[in-house]
Coordinates of C-alpha atoms in Angstrom, one line a residue:
M121 CA -89.2 191.0 -23.3
G122 CA -86.9 188.0 -23.5
S123 CA -85.0 187.5 -20.2
G124 CA -85.2 191.2 -19.3
C125 CA -87.8 193.6 -18.1
V126 CA -88.9 197.1 -19.2
W127 CA -89.3 200.0 -16.8
V128 CA -91.0 203.1 -18.0
L129 CA -90.9 206.6 -16.5
V130 CA -93.1 209.6 -17.3
L131 CA -91.2 212.8 -16.7
E132 CA -92.7 216.1 -15.3
D133 CA -93.2 217.5 -18.8
G134 CA -95.0 214.3 -19.9
A135 CA -92.1 212.9 -21.9
T136 CA -91.8 209.1 -21.6
L137 CA -88.5 207.2 -21.1
A138 CA -88.0 203.4 -21.1
F139 CA -85.2 201.1 -20.0
L140 CA -84.6 197.5 -20.8
V141 CA -82.9 195.9 -17.8
E142 CA -81.2 192.7 -18.7
A143 CA -78.2 190.9 -17.1
G144 CA -77.7 193.7 -14.6
Q145 CA -77.5 196.4 -17.3
A146 CA -80.0 199.1 -18.2
T147 CA -80.3 200.2 -21.8
E148 CA -82.6 202.9 -23.0
T149 CA -85.3 201.5 -25.4
P150 CA -88.1 203.1 -27.5
I151 CA -91.5 203.4 -26.0
A152 CA -94.8 204.7 -27.4
P153 CA -96.3 207.2 -27.1
A154 CA -93.4 209.6 -26.7
R155 CA -95.5 211.9 -24.5
I156 CA -98.6 211.5 -22.3
P157 CA -100.2 213.6 -19.6
S158 CA -98.1 213.6 -16.5
G159 CA -100.8 214.3 -13.9
G160 CA -102.0 210.8 -13.4
P161 CA -101.1 207.1 -13.3
T162 CA -99.9 205.1 -16.3
L163 CA -100.6 201.6 -17.6
L164 CA -97.9 199.7 -19.3
T165 CA -98.9 196.8 -21.6
V166 CA -96.7 194.2 -23.2
S167 CA -97.7 192.3 -26.3
G168 CA -95.1 189.8 -27.5
D169 CA -91.8 191.7 -27.4
Q170 CA -93.5 195.1 -27.8
A171 CA -94.2 197.3 -24.8
Y172 CA -96.4 200.4 -24.9
L173 CA -98.3 202.8 -22.6
V174 CA -102.1 202.8 -22.8
S175 CA -103.1 206.4 -23.3
G176 CA -106.4 208.2 -23.8
P177 CA -107.7 207.9 -27.3
S178 CA -109.6 211.2 -27.2
N179 CA -108.7 214.8 -26.4
S180 CA -111.6 214.8 -24.0
A181 CA -110.2 211.9 -21.9
S182 CA -109.5 212.6 -18.2
E183 CA -105.8 213.2 -17.8
I184 CA -105.7 212.2 -14.1
T185 CA -106.5 208.5 -14.7
H186 CA -105.8 206.0 -17.5
P187 CA -107.9 203.9 -19.9
V188 CA -108.1 200.1 -19.5
P189 CA -108.2 197.4 -22.1
L190 CA -111.3 195.2 -22.3
G191 CA -110.2 191.7 -23.3
D192 CA -108.0 191.0 -26.3
S193 CA -110.3 192.7 -28.9
G194 CA -108.5 196.1 -28.9
K195 CA -111.4 197.7 -27.1
H196 CA -110.7 200.2 -24.3
A197 CA -112.8 202.0 -21.7
F198 CA -111.9 205.5 -20.5
I199 CA -113.4 208.3 -18.5
E200 CA -114.1 211.6 -20.2
I201 CA -113.5 214.9 -18.5
A202 CA -117.3 215.4 -18.3
G203 CA -117.7 212.1 -16.4
D204 CA -119.0 209.8 -19.1
L205 CA -117.6 206.3 -19.4
V206 CA -116.6 205.8 -23.1
L207 CA -115.8 202.6 -25.0
W208 CA -113.3 203.0 -27.9
Q209 CA -112.1 200.6 -30.5
N210 CA -110.1 200.9 -33.8
G211 CA -110.1 204.7 -33.5
S212 CA -113.9 205.1 -33.0
E213 CA -116.3 205.4 -30.1
T214 CA -118.4 202.3 -29.7
G215 CA -120.3 203.1 -26.5
R216 CA -121.0 205.9 -24.0
L217 CA -122.8 206.2 -20.7
A218 CA -123.3 209.2 -18.5
V219 CA -122.2 207.9 -15.1
D220 CA -120.8 211.0 -13.5
A221 CA -117.4 209.3 -12.9
L222 CA -114.9 210.6 -10.3
P223 CA -112.4 212.4 -12.6
D224 CA -109.4 210.4 -11.2
A225 CA -111.3 207.1 -10.7
R226 CA -109.3 204.0 -11.5
L227 CA -111.3 201.6 -13.7
I228 CA -111.3 197.9 -12.5
V229 CA -112.1 195.2 -15.0
D230 CA -113.0 191.6 -14.4
D231 CA -112.9 188.5 -16.7
Q232 CA -116.4 189.3 -18.0
Q233 CA -115.3 192.8 -19.1
R234 CA -117.4 194.4 -16.4
V235 CA -116.1 197.7 -15.1
L236 CA -116.3 198.9 -11.5
L237 CA -115.6 202.5 -10.7
L238 CA -116.3 205.4 -8.3
T239 CA -119.0 207.9 -9.3
K240 CA -121.0 210.9 -8.2
P241 CA -118.2 213.2 -6.9
S242 CA -118.9 215.5 -4.0
M243 CA -117.1 218.0 -1.8
R244 CA -119.1 217.2 1.3
Y245 CA -116.0 215.8 3.0
P246 CA -113.1 218.0 1.7
H247 CA -110.2 216.2 3.4
D248 CA -108.0 216.6 0.2
I249 CA -106.1 213.4 1.0
A250 CA -105.4 212.4 -2.7
G251 CA -104.9 215.5 -4.8
D252 CA -108.2 217.3 -4.6
Q253 CA -111.3 217.8 -2.4
L254 CA -113.6 215.7 -4.7
E255 CA -114.6 212.3 -3.4
A256 CA -117.1 209.7 -4.7
T257 CA -120.5 209.2 -3.1
E258 CA -121.4 206.1 -5.2
T259 CA -119.8 202.9 -6.6
T260 CA -121.0 201.8 -10.0
L261 CA -120.7 198.4 -11.8
L262 CA -121.1 198.4 -15.5
E263 CA -121.5 195.7 -18.1
T264 CA -119.7 196.4 -21.4
V265 CA -120.8 193.1 -23.2
P266 CA -123.0 192.8 -25.2
S267 CA -123.9 196.4 -24.6
L268 CA -122.9 199.2 -22.1
R269 CA -125.3 199.4 -19.2
V270 CA -125.4 199.9 -15.4
V271 CA -125.7 196.7 -13.4
I272 CA -125.9 198.3 -10.0
S273 CA -125.0 201.5 -8.2
I274 CA -124.2 201.5 -4.5
A275 CA -124.9 204.8 -2.9
I276 CA -122.9 205.8 0.2
P277 CA -125.2 206.8 3.0
G278 CA -125.4 210.1 4.9
Q279 CA -122.6 212.6 4.6
R280 CA -120.0 209.9 4.0
V281 CA -117.8 209.6 0.9
V282 CA -115.5 207.0 -0.6
E283 CA -112.1 208.4 0.2
G284 CA -109.8 207.1 -2.6
V285 CA -109.8 206.5 -6.3
S286 CA -110.9 202.9 -6.5
P287 CA -112.6 200.1 -4.5
I288 CA -111.0 196.8 -3.9
W289 CA -113.0 194.1 -5.8
A290 CA -112.1 190.7 -4.3
D291 CA -113.6 187.6 -2.7
L292 CA -113.1 188.4 1.0
N293 CA -115.5 185.8 2.5
G294 CA -114.6 182.8 0.4
D295 CA -118.0 182.4 -1.3
G296 CA -116.6 182.6 -4.8
Q297 CA -118.1 186.0 -5.4
R298 CA -116.2 189.3 -5.4
E299 CA -117.1 191.8 -2.7
V300 CA -116.7 195.6 -3.1
I301 CA -114.5 197.1 -0.4
V302 CA -114.2 200.8 0.1
T303 CA -112.9 203.3 2.6
Q304 CA -115.8 205.4 3.8
S305 CA -115.2 208.7 5.6
D306 CA -117.1 211.6 7.2
A307 CA -116.4 214.5 9.5
E308 CA -117.6 212.7 12.6
Q309 CA -116.0 209.3 12.6
G310 CA -113.2 209.6 10.0
A311 CA -112.3 206.6 7.8
Q312 CA -113.8 203.1 8.0
A313 CA -113.4 200.1 5.8
V314 CA -116.9 198.8 4.6
V315 CA -117.7 195.7 2.6
Y316 CA -120.6 195.4 0.2
S317 CA -122.1 192.4 -1.7
K318 CA -122.4 192.3 -5.4
S319 CA -126.1 193.3 -4.9
G320 CA -125.1 196.4 -3.0
E321 CA -126.0 195.1 0.5
Q322 CA -123.6 196.2 3.3
L323 CA -122.0 193.0 4.6
A324 CA -119.5 194.2 7.2
A325 CA -117.6 197.3 8.5
G326 CA -114.4 197.7 10.3
P327 CA -113.6 200.1 13.1
A328 CA -113.8 203.8 12.4
A329 CA -110.8 206.0 12.9
G330 CA -112.8 208.0 15.5
R331 CA -112.2 211.5 14.2
S332 CA -112.1 213.4 11.0
N333 CA -109.0 213.8 8.8
R334 CA -107.8 210.3 9.7
W335 CA -107.5 208.1 6.6
R336 CA -107.2 204.4 5.9
H337 CA -105.3 203.4 2.8
Q338 CA -106.7 200.0 1.7
L339 CA -104.1 198.1 -0.3
A340 CA -105.0 194.6 -1.0
V341 CA -106.9 191.4 -0.1
A342 CA -104.7 188.3 0.0
P343 CA -104.1 185.0 1.9
F344 CA -101.9 186.7 4.6
G345 CA -102.9 184.4 7.4
S346 CA -100.5 181.7 8.7
N347 CA -103.0 179.1 7.4
G348 CA -103.8 181.0 4.2
E349 CA -106.7 183.0 5.7
I350 CA -107.9 185.8 3.5
E351 CA -107.3 189.2 5.1
L352 CA -107.5 192.9 4.1
A353 CA -104.3 195.0 4.3
E354 CA -104.4 198.7 5.0
V355 CA -102.3 201.5 6.4
L356 CA -104.0 203.9 8.9
T357 CA -102.9 207.5 9.6
L358 CA -100.0 207.3 7.2
R359 CA -98.3 210.5 8.4
I360 CA -99.1 210.1 12.1
G361 CA -97.4 206.9 13.2
G362 CA -98.4 204.9 10.0
I363 CA -100.0 201.7 11.3
A364 CA -100.1 198.7 8.9
G365 CA -103.1 196.5 9.8
L366 CA -104.5 193.2 8.6
Y367 CA -108.3 192.6 9.0
R368 CA -110.4 189.5 8.8
L369 CA -114.1 189.2 8.1
N370 CA -116.0 187.9 11.1
G371 CA -119.8 187.9 10.5
D372 CA -120.8 191.5 9.9
S373 CA -117.5 192.9 11.3
L374 CA -114.0 193.4 9.9
D375 CA -111.8 192.6 12.8
L376 CA -108.3 193.8 13.3
V377 CA -106.1 190.8 13.8
V378 CA -102.5 192.2 13.8
Q379 CA -100.8 195.5 13.3
R380 CA -97.4 197.2 13.1
D381 CA -96.6 200.9 13.2
G382 CA -93.9 203.1 11.7
V383 CA -94.8 202.7 8.0
T384 CA -96.4 204.6 5.2
S385 CA -97.7 204.1 1.6
H386 CA -98.8 207.5 0.4
P387 CA -97.5 211.1 0.4
L388 CA -100.2 213.3 1.8
G389 CA -102.2 215.4 -0.8
T390 CA -101.0 213.5 -3.9
R391 CA -102.7 211.1 -6.3
N392 CA -99.8 208.6 -5.9
L393 CA -101.7 205.8 -4.2
D394 CA -99.3 203.2 -5.5
M395 CA -96.5 203.3 -2.9
G396 CA -97.5 200.0 -1.3
L397 CA -98.0 196.6 -2.9
V398 CA -98.6 192.9 -2.0
G399 CA -97.0 189.8 -3.5
D400 CA -94.9 186.7 -2.7
L401 CA -91.7 188.4 -3.6
D402 CA -89.3 186.0 -1.9
G403 CA -91.0 182.8 -3.2
D404 CA -91.8 181.3 0.2
G405 CA -95.5 180.8 -0.6
Q406 CA -96.7 183.6 1.7
P407 CA -97.5 187.2 0.4
E408 CA -95.6 190.1 1.8
L409 CA -96.9 193.7 2.3
V410 CA -94.3 196.0 0.9
V411 CA -94.3 199.6 2.2
F412 CA -91.9 202.4 3.2
N413 CA -90.8 203.8 6.6
Q414 CA -92.2 207.2 7.5
P415 CA -89.5 209.3 5.8
F416 CA -89.8 207.2 2.6
A417 CA -86.1 206.3 3.0
E418 CA -86.4 202.6 3.6
L419 CA -88.3 200.0 1.7
M420 CA -89.6 197.1 3.8
A421 CA -91.5 193.9 3.4
L422 CA -93.8 192.8 6.2
R423 CA -94.8 189.2 6.7
R424 CA -97.7 187.9 8.8
T425 CA -96.8 185.6 11.7
I426 CA -99.2 183.5 13.9
D427 CA -99.6 186.4 16.3
G428 CA -98.2 189.5 14.7
I429 CA -96.3 191.1 11.8
E430 CA -92.6 190.7 11.3
K431 CA -90.2 192.6 9.1
A432 CA -89.1 190.0 6.5
W433 CA -86.5 192.3 4.9
E434 CA -85.7 196.0 4.3
T435 CA -83.4 197.9 2.1
P436 CA -82.4 201.6 1.9
V437 CA -83.8 203.8 -0.9
G438 CA -80.6 205.9 -0.9
G439 CA -82.7 209.0 -0.8
K440 CA -86.4 209.8 -0.6
A441 CA -88.8 207.7 -2.7
A442 CA -91.1 209.9 -4.8
T443 CA -92.9 207.8 -7.4
N444 CA -95.1 204.7 -7.4
L445 CA -93.6 201.4 -6.3
A446 CA -93.7 198.8 -9.0
A447 CA -92.8 195.1 -9.2
V448 CA -92.2 192.4 -11.8
D449 CA -91.8 188.6 -11.3
Q450 CA -89.2 186.8 -13.4
P451 CA -87.6 183.4 -13.3
A452 CA -84.5 184.9 -11.7
G453 CA -86.6 186.5 -9.0
S454 CA -88.9 189.4 -8.3
R455 CA -87.7 193.0 -8.9
L456 CA -88.9 196.2 -7.3
V457 CA -88.4 199.7 -8.6
V458 CA -89.1 203.2 -7.4
G459 CA -88.0 206.7 -8.5
R460 CA -86.3 209.0 -6.0
E461 CA -86.6 212.7 -5.5
D462 CA -83.2 213.3 -6.9
G463 CA -84.2 211.7 -10.3
V464 CA -82.6 208.3 -9.7
L465 CA -84.5 205.1 -10.5
R466 CA -83.7 202.4 -8.0
I467 CA -84.2 198.7 -9.0
W468 CA -83.8 195.8 -6.5
L469 CA -83.7 192.1 -6.9
T470 CA -85.7 190.9 -3.9
P471 CA -84.3 188.3 -1.5

């Protein structure tokens, strides 16, 4: 978008509103479509100088998640209300598979156009952490090229569920292959981070919370370590102390290496799981974990040190943050944005 950036909001009634921010000025700019379902996350795509929201191409598409593009061909994948995974291109359905998808599952796509998603919803652990009592009991990997098929399904054992809307799909052990990382929970031990191989074998597990209704919000895998070691970032018990933790793979264990309390990244009972992010926002070559304080009144960036986590910087929200947290990287620096409860959109240029 030239030297500026576009920020898009979806209002409570589904109306969309976009602003082009350039040279310190915000100007309203057209965005398509003019209205989308307001119950779920949105995906903004930029092609050349045109920005648009990716919306469901069918009246039967789930309104509590969003479609994803598959490569540059114009093909999309989306979840139907009934749980099928549908491929769509040029206004027509090109593939369909009954996978019993979690209704609000986020679809993750790799460079081979494979899709990873949560499936087989159940109410066997009705914690209601993220908007409803349905949680997945399976993680499914699909191929979409040359045809749509299931590669593998990883069943969650016992009475456990995957508590969240998507796995993390990242290379945690440095072997060049992506692992599947989920938060598994049950009524006995609460939430626990578990790592699976691409073949579905459990590789490692972190410590359990120790009791039910204690959640772990897994956020990202990144080279947080002082020497670039790969670590998993999460926030534990977000409304009860809010502990940011970094975990490192050690054999068949995910070991906690450092932690810091007093933060949060999710409002209890909502589908807004995007109030925390990771990135090198200050350009020092080391990623920061960006989260809020417990009242959602301060935005803070946490940086890994040799033996702990320090606060790299913080800034007041000027009210209470209420939307997802978003970021964009530009030559002039990184920008962060969040919407407040009072209807104000706050945009910061990071240090």
